[in-house]
XYZ file of C-alpha atoms in Angstrom:
161
model
C 25.658 3.948 -9.251
C 27.670 6.772 -7.755
C 25.508 9.453 -9.400
C 23.369 9.920 -6.276
C 20.194 8.828 -8.070
C 18.090 6.094 -6.485
C 16.845 3.462 -8.869
C 13.860 1.207 -8.407
C 14.342 -2.421 -9.394
C 13.488 -2.527 -13.097
C 12.534 -6.214 -13.023
C 8.913 -5.984 -11.911
C 7.437 -9.056 -10.293
C 3.839 -10.156 -10.779
C 1.948 -11.660 -7.861
C -1.639 -12.369 -6.824
C -2.770 -11.707 -3.264
C -5.870 -12.836 -1.357
C -8.118 -10.297 0.381
C -6.775 -8.568 3.480
C -7.898 -5.841 5.891
C -5.978 -2.713 6.871
C -6.837 -0.221 9.620
C -5.263 3.169 10.013
C -5.284 6.862 9.288
C -7.176 8.028 6.203
C -6.480 11.198 4.251
C -7.713 12.623 0.959
C -4.985 13.173 -1.631
C -5.389 15.658 -4.471
C -3.423 14.904 -7.639
C -2.492 18.608 -7.935
C -0.977 18.553 -4.422
C -0.049 14.888 -4.183
C 3.466 15.274 -2.763
C 2.310 17.696 -0.061
C -0.826 15.697 0.846
C 1.081 12.406 1.084
C 3.875 13.992 3.155
C 1.312 15.537 5.538
C -0.464 12.182 5.979
C 2.826 10.425 6.765
C 3.682 13.162 9.283
C 0.295 12.693 10.991
C 0.845 8.915 11.086
C 4.374 9.127 12.477
C 3.575 11.768 15.101
C 0.169 10.404 16.149
C -0.845 7.693 18.592
C -3.216 5.797 16.269
C -0.471 3.423 15.117
C -0.113 2.181 18.711
C -3.872 1.653 19.165
C -4.389 -0.664 16.184
C -4.743 -4.430 16.796
C -1.981 -5.229 14.292
C -0.451 -8.610 13.468
C 2.988 -7.039 13.046
C 4.636 -3.609 12.965
C 4.769 -3.578 9.139
C 3.157 -0.441 7.707
C 0.865 -0.429 4.669
C 0.023 2.703 2.686
C -3.093 2.016 0.582
C -4.307 4.145 -2.302
C -7.966 3.538 -3.088
C -11.217 5.213 -4.147
C -9.574 6.877 -7.139
C -11.482 9.724 -8.813
C -10.682 12.513 -11.280
C -9.162 14.823 -8.659
C -7.337 12.306 -6.443
C -7.743 9.297 -4.176
C -7.917 8.239 -0.538
C -4.687 7.335 1.234
C -4.747 5.009 4.236
C -1.604 4.456 6.286
C -1.953 1.601 8.736
C -1.432 -1.988 9.728
C -2.687 -5.382 8.601
C -5.380 -6.619 11.014
C -7.678 -9.617 11.367
C -11.081 -9.509 9.679
C -12.908 -9.459 13.017
C -10.727 -6.957 14.915
C -12.706 -4.073 16.446
C -12.155 -0.667 14.859
C -10.519 1.763 17.319
C -11.850 5.313 17.636
C -10.393 7.603 14.996
C -9.317 4.762 12.689
C -10.484 3.970 9.199
C -10.526 0.535 7.598
C -10.351 -0.911 4.112
C -10.814 -4.464 2.891
C -8.422 -4.989 -0.004
C -9.986 -7.368 -2.546
C -8.094 -10.254 -4.147
C -6.061 -8.826 -6.990
C -3.101 -9.348 -9.309
C -0.261 -6.863 -8.743
C 2.873 -5.654 -10.464
C 5.466 -5.188 -7.728
C 8.511 -2.912 -7.539
C 11.087 -3.493 -4.800
C 12.469 -0.250 -3.393
C 16.239 0.187 -3.030
C 15.673 1.886 0.314
C 12.778 2.877 2.551
C 12.356 6.518 1.576
C 9.585 8.686 0.205
C 11.822 9.544 -2.768
C 12.264 5.881 -3.722
C 8.528 5.252 -3.287
C 7.660 8.309 -5.401
C 9.971 7.062 -8.176
C 8.292 3.647 -8.114
C 4.784 5.157 -8.193
C 5.742 7.326 -11.147
C 7.045 4.317 -13.040
C 4.120 2.026 -12.199
C 1.396 4.625 -12.780
C 1.857 4.300 -16.520
C 1.223 0.547 -16.693
C -1.390 0.006 -19.429
C -3.072 -2.853 -17.533
C -3.513 -0.868 -14.294
C -6.934 -1.287 -12.641
C -7.141 1.778 -10.315
C -8.888 -0.281 -7.620
C -6.422 -0.543 -4.717
C -2.661 -0.052 -4.847
C -0.308 -0.031 -1.872
C 3.160 0.233 -0.392
C 4.400 -2.247 2.186
C 7.083 -1.202 4.657
C 8.058 -4.251 6.720
C 10.053 -3.924 9.921
C 12.652 -6.115 8.174
C 13.388 -6.551 4.489
C 12.781 -4.304 1.510
C 9.794 -2.025 1.061
C 7.666 -2.650 -2.030
C 5.062 -0.892 -4.144
C 2.120 -2.997 -5.396
C -0.015 -1.730 -8.285
C -3.191 -3.635 -9.150
C -3.386 -4.834 -12.738
C -5.827 -6.827 -14.836
C -5.820 -10.548 -14.191
C -7.706 -13.317 -12.472
C -7.037 -14.387 -8.897
C -7.808 -18.024 -8.176
C -8.230 -18.709 -4.482
C -8.461 -22.400 -3.715
C -9.467 -23.778 -0.360
C -7.081 -26.112 1.326
C -8.207 -29.734 1.337
C -8.564 -31.089 4.849
C -7.870 -34.740 5.503
C -10.275 -36.567 7.804
């Protein structure tokens, strides 16, 4: 442990999540310049005012990776919002579909720990390349969620008369 190397939890969890909506800053990321593009997007998010204009449920930050293609993907850094919240000027939005995820818990909230987790999870053979994301709660551990093959059963709650 004293070697100065951060280690992502090797015991990956599997979880299924219902659909949810995120609003925030969007940025294209090129695989050839991924580290630089992601760092620049985070800098824009942290230094900008958009994060304060979003109708968020909580201050937790989500970093979505979606719309994958041969050269890269779209990164959205933002907050979880209600399905009917109005979209502020300058914001993008993405509705994350229900999906099964493999989840890595980060040992600390840092870009280095997140990058290590992404590297490890990117090689999962069952990966779907639909939507993947990081969650950075205001309390508790940050996590990386990578969508994998699997069925999501969403049952409605029975209401008693």
